[in-house]
mmCIF file of C-alpha atoms in Angstrom:
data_model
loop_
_atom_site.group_PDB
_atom_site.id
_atom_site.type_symbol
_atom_site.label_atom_id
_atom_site.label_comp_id
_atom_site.label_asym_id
_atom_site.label_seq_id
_atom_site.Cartn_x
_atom_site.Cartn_y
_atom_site.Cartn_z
ATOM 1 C CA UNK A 360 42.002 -13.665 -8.060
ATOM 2 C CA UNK A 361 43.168 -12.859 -12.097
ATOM 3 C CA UNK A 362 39.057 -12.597 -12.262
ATOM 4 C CA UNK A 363 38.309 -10.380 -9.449
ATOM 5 C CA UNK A 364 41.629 -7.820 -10.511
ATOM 6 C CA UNK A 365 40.704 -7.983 -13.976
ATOM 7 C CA UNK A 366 37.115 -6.439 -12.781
ATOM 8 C CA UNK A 367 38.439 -4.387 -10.754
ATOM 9 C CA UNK A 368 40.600 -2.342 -13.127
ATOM 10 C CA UNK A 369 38.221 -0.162 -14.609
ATOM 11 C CA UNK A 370 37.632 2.088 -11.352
ATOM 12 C CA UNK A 371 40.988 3.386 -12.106
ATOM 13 C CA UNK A 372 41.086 3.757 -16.077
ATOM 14 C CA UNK A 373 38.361 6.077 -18.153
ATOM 15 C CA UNK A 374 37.886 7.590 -21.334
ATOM 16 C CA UNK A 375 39.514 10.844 -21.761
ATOM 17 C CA UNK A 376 37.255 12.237 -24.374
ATOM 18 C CA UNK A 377 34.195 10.438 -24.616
ATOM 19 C CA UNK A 378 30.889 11.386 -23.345
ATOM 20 C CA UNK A 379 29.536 10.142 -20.229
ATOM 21 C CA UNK A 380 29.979 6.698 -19.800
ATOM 22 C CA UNK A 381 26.884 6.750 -17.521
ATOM 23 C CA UNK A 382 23.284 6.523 -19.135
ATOM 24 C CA UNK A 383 19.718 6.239 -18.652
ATOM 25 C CA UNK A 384 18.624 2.989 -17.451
ATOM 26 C CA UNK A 385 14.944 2.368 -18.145
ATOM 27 C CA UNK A 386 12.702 3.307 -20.934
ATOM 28 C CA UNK A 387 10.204 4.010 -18.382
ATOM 29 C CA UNK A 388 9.646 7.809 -17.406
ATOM 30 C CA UNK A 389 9.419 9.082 -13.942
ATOM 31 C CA UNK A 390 6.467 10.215 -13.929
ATOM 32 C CA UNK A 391 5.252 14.131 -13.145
ATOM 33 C CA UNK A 392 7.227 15.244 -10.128
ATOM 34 C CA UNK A 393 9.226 12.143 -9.084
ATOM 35 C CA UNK A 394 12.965 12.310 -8.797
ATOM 36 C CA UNK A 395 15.601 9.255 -8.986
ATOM 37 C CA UNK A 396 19.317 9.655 -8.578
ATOM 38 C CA UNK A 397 22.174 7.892 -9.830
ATOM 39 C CA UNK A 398 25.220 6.609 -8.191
ATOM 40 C CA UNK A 399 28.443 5.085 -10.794
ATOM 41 C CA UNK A 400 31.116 3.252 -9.167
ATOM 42 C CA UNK A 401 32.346 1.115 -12.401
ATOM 43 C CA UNK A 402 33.836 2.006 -14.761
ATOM 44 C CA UNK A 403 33.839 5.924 -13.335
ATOM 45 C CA UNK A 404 33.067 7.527 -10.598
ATOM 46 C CA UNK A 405 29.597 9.571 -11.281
ATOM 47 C CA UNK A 406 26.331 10.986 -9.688
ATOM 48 C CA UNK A 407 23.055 12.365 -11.986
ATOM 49 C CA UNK A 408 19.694 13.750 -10.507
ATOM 50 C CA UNK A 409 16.948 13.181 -12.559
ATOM 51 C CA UNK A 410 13.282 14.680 -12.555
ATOM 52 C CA UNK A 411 9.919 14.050 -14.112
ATOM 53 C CA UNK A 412 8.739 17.236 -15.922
ATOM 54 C CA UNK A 413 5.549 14.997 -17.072
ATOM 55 C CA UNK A 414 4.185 11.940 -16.827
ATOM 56 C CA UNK A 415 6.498 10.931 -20.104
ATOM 57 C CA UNK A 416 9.275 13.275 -20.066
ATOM 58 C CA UNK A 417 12.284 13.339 -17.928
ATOM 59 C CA UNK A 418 14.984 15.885 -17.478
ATOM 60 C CA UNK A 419 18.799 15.305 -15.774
ATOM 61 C CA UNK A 420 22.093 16.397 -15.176
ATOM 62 C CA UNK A 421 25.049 14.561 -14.480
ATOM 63 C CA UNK A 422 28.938 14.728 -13.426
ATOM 64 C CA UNK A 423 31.087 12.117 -14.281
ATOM 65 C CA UNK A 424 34.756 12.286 -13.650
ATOM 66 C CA UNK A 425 37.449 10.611 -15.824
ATOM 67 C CA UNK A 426 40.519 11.734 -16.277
ATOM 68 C CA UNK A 427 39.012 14.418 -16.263
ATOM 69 C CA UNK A 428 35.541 15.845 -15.294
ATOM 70 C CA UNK A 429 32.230 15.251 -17.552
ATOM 71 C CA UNK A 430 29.450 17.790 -17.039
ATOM 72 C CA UNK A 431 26.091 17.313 -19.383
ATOM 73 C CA UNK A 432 22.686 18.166 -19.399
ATOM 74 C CA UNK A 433 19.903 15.536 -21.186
ATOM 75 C CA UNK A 434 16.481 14.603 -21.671
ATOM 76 C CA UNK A 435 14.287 11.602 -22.044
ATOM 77 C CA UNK A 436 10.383 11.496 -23.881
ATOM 78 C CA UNK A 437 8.978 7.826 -23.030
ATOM 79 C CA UNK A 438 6.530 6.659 -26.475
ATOM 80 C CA UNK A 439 5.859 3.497 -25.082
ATOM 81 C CA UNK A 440 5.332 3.860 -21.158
ATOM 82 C CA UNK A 441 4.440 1.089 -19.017
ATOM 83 C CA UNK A 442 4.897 0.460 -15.210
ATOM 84 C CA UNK A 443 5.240 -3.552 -16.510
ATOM 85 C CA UNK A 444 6.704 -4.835 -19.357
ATOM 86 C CA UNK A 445 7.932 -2.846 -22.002
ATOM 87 C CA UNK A 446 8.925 0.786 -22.266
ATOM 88 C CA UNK A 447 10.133 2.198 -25.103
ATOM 89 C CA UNK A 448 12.459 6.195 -25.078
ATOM 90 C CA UNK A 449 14.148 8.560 -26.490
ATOM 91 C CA UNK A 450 17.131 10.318 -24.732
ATOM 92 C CA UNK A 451 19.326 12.921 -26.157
ATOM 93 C CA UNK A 452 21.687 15.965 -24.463
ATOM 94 C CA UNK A 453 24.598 17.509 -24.391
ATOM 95 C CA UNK A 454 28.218 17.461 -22.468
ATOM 96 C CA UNK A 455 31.561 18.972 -21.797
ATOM 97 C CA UNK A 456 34.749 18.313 -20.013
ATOM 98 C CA UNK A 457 37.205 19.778 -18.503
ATOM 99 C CA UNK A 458 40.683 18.970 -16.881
ATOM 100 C CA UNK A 459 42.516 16.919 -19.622
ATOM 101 C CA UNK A 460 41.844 19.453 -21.921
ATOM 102 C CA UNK A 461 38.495 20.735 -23.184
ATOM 103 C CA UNK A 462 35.649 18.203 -25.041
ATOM 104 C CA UNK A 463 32.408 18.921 -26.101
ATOM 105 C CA UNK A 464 29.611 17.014 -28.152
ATOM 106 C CA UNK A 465 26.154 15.443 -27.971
ATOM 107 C CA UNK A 466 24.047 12.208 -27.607
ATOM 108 C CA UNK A 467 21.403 10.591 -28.930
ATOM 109 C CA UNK A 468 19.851 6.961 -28.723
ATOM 110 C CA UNK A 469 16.792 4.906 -27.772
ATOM 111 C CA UNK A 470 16.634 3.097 -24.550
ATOM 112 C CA UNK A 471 14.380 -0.211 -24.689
ATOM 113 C CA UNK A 472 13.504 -1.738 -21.161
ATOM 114 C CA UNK A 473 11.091 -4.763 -19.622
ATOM 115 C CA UNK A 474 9.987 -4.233 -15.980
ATOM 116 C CA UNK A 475 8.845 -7.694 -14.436
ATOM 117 C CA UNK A 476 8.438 -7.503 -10.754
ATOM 118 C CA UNK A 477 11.631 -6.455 -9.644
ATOM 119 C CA UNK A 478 13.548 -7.098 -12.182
ATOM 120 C CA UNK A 479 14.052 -4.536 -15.426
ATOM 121 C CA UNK A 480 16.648 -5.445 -18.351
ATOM 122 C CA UNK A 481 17.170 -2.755 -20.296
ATOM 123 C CA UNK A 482 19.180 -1.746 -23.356
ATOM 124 C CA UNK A 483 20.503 1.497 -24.887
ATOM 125 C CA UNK A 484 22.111 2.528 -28.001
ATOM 126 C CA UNK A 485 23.582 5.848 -27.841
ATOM 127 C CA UNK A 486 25.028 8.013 -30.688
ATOM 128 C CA UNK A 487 27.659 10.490 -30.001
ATOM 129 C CA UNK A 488 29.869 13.263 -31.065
ATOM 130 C CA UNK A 489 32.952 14.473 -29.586
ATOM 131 C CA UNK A 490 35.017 17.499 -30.073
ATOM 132 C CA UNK A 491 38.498 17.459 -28.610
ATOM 133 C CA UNK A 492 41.254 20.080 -27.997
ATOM 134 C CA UNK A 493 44.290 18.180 -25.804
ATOM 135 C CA UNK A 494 45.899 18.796 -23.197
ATOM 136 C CA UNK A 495 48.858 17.289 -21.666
ATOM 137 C CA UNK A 496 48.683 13.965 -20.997
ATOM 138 C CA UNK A 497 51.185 11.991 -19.596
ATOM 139 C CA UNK A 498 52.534 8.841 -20.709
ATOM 140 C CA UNK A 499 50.516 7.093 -18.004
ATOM 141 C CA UNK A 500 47.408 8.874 -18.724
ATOM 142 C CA UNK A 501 47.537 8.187 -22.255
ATOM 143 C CA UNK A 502 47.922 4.133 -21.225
ATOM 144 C CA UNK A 503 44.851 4.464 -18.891
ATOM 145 C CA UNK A 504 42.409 5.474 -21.113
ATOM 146 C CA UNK A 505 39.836 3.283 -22.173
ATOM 147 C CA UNK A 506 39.946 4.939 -25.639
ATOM 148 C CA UNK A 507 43.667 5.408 -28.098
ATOM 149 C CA UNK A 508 44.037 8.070 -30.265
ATOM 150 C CA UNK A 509 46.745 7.638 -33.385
ATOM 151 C CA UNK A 510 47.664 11.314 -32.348
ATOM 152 C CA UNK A 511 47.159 12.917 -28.335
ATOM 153 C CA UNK A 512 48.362 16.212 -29.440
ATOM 154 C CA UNK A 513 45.875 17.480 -32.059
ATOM 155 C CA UNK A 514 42.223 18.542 -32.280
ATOM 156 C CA UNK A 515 40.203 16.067 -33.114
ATOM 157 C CA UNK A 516 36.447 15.225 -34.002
ATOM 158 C CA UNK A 517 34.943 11.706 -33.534
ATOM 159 C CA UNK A 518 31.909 9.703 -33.549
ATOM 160 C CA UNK A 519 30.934 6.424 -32.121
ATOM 161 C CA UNK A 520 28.219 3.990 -30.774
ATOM 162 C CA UNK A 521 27.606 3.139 -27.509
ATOM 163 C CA UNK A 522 25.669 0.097 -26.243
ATOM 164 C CA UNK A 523 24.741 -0.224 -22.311
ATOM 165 C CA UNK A 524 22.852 -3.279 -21.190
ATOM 166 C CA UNK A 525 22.117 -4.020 -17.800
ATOM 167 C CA UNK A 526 19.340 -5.645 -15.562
ATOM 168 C CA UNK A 527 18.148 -2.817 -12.588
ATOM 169 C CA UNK A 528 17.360 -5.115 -9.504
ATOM 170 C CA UNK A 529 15.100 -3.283 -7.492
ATOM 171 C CA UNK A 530 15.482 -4.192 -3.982
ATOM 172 C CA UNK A 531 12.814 -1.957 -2.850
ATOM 173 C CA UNK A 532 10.396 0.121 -4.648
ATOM 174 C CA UNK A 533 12.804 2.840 -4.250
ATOM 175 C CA UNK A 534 16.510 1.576 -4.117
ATOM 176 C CA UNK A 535 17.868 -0.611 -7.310
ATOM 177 C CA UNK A 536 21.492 -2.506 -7.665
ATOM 178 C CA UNK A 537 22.413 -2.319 -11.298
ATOM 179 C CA UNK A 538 24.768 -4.053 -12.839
ATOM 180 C CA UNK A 539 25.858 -3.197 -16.553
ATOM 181 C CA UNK A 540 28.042 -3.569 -19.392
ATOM 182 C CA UNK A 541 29.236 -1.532 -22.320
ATOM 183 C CA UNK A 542 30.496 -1.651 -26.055
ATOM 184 C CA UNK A 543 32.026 0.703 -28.254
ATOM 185 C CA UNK A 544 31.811 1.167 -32.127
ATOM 186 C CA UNK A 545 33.827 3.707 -33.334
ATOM 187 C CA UNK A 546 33.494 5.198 -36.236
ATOM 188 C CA UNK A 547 36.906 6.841 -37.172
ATOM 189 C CA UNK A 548 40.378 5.421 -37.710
ATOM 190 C CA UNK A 549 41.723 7.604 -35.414
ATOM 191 C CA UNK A 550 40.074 6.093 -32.685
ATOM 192 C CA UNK A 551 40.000 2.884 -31.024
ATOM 193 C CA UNK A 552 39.627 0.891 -27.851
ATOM 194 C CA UNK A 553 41.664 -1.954 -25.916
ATOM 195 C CA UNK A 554 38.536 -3.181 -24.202
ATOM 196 C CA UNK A 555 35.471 -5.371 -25.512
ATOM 197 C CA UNK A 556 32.883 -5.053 -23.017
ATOM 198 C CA UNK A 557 33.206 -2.971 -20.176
ATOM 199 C CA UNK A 558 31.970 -3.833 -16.791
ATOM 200 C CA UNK A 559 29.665 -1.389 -14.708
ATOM 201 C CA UNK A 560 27.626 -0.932 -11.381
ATOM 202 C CA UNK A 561 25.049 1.713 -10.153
ATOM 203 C CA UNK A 562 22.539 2.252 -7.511
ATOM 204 C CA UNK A 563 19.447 4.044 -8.382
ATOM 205 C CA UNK A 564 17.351 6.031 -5.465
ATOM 206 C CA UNK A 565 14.102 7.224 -5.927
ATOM 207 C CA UNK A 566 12.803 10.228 -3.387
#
C-alpha cells in the first residue's frame, strides 16, 4: 500500500516553473503527413499533437498543466531514421506559463530510441532555460512542487538537465502504453529538488 501511495503522489504535485515535464518519446520521425498524439497522466496532467512536416521532421504543440498551465511549441529533425532499431533526433522549442505567475524559456536535447517489434526504449536528454517572475504561492503550493527555490518571491533565471527514459509498448500499430521516468540536474544553487526519479505514464495515438 506505502508502494502504490508513494506512486501515486505525483498526479497531485508539479513543478511550478519548469518546462514541460512531457517530451518526445522516439527518435523516430513521423513521417510526411502522419499525426500522433500524446496523453500525460503522471506526473502532470498533459495532451500534445504532433505532425510530420517530412519524412524526418516533426512539428508539435503541447499543454501541460502544473500548478499552473505550460503552453510550448517544438520541433524534432530525425539524423538517424529507422522504422527498426535505432533512431537517432534532435528536438528543441520553446514554452510559457501562466497561472502561478509568468515563466518562459527554451529546450534543447537529443532523443536516442531502439524500435524492436513492439517494443521501443528510448532516452532523452533535454537542456533548458527558465525565466521566472512569481506569483503568490501559498504555503501549500510552495510544499507541492517538485522543484524548491531558496527564495519564491523574486525573479529568477535557471538552468537544468532533464533525463526521460521510458520503453513505448505498442499495443497496436497505432496505440502505445508508455511508461517513463525522469531526473533532474540543476544547475543553480537556487534550485533544487526533493525527488530522485520521477515516475510517469502516457498513451500515444497515431491517426
Amino acid at each position: 500500500m506505502k508502494l502504490i501511495i508513494s506512486l501515486l503522489i505525483p498526479i497531485f504535485m508539479s513543478g511550478c516553473a519548469v518546462a514541460p515535464l512531457l517530451t518526445q518519446k522516439s527518435g523516430r520521425s513521423l513521417g510526411k503527413n502522419n499525426w500522433v498524439t500524446e496523453l500525460s497522466v503522471l506526473p502532470s496532467l498533459g495532451a500534445s499533437l504532433n505532425y510530420g512536416v517530412t519524412e524526418d521532421l516533426d512539428i508539435g504543440v503541447l499543454i501541460e498543466s502544473q500548478l499552473g498551465t505550460v503552453y510550448s511549441l517544438y520541433g524534432k529533425y530525425s539524423f538517424v531514421n529507422n522504422e527498426k532499431k535505432w533512431s537517432v533526433a534532435l528536438g528543441g522549442g520553446a514554452f510559457m506559463g501562466v497561472g502561478f505567475g509568468e515563466s518562459s524559456g527554451f529546450f534543447l536535447g537529443p532523443i536516442v530510441s531502439y524500435k524492436a517489434d513492439s517494443v521501443e526504449p528510448y532516452l532523452n536528454l533535454r537542456y533548458n532555460y527558465v525565466s521566472w517572475k512569481p506569483g503568490i504561492l501559498t504555503s501549500d503550493e510552495q510544499s507541492d512542487s517538485l522543484i524548491k527555490l531558496s527564495d519564491w518571491l523574486s525573479d529568477i533565471n535557471f538552468s537544468y538537465v532533464q533525463a526521460d527514459f521510458g520503453i513505448n509498448f505498442w499495443v497496436s500499430e497505432k496505440f502505445a502504453i508508455t511508461p517513463n521516468g525522469k531526473a533532474w540536474i540543476f544547475f543553480d544553487d537556487e534550485v533544487s529538488t526533493t525527488s530522485g526519479i520521477i515516475p510517469g505514464i502516457s498513451f500515444l495515438i497515431k491517426f
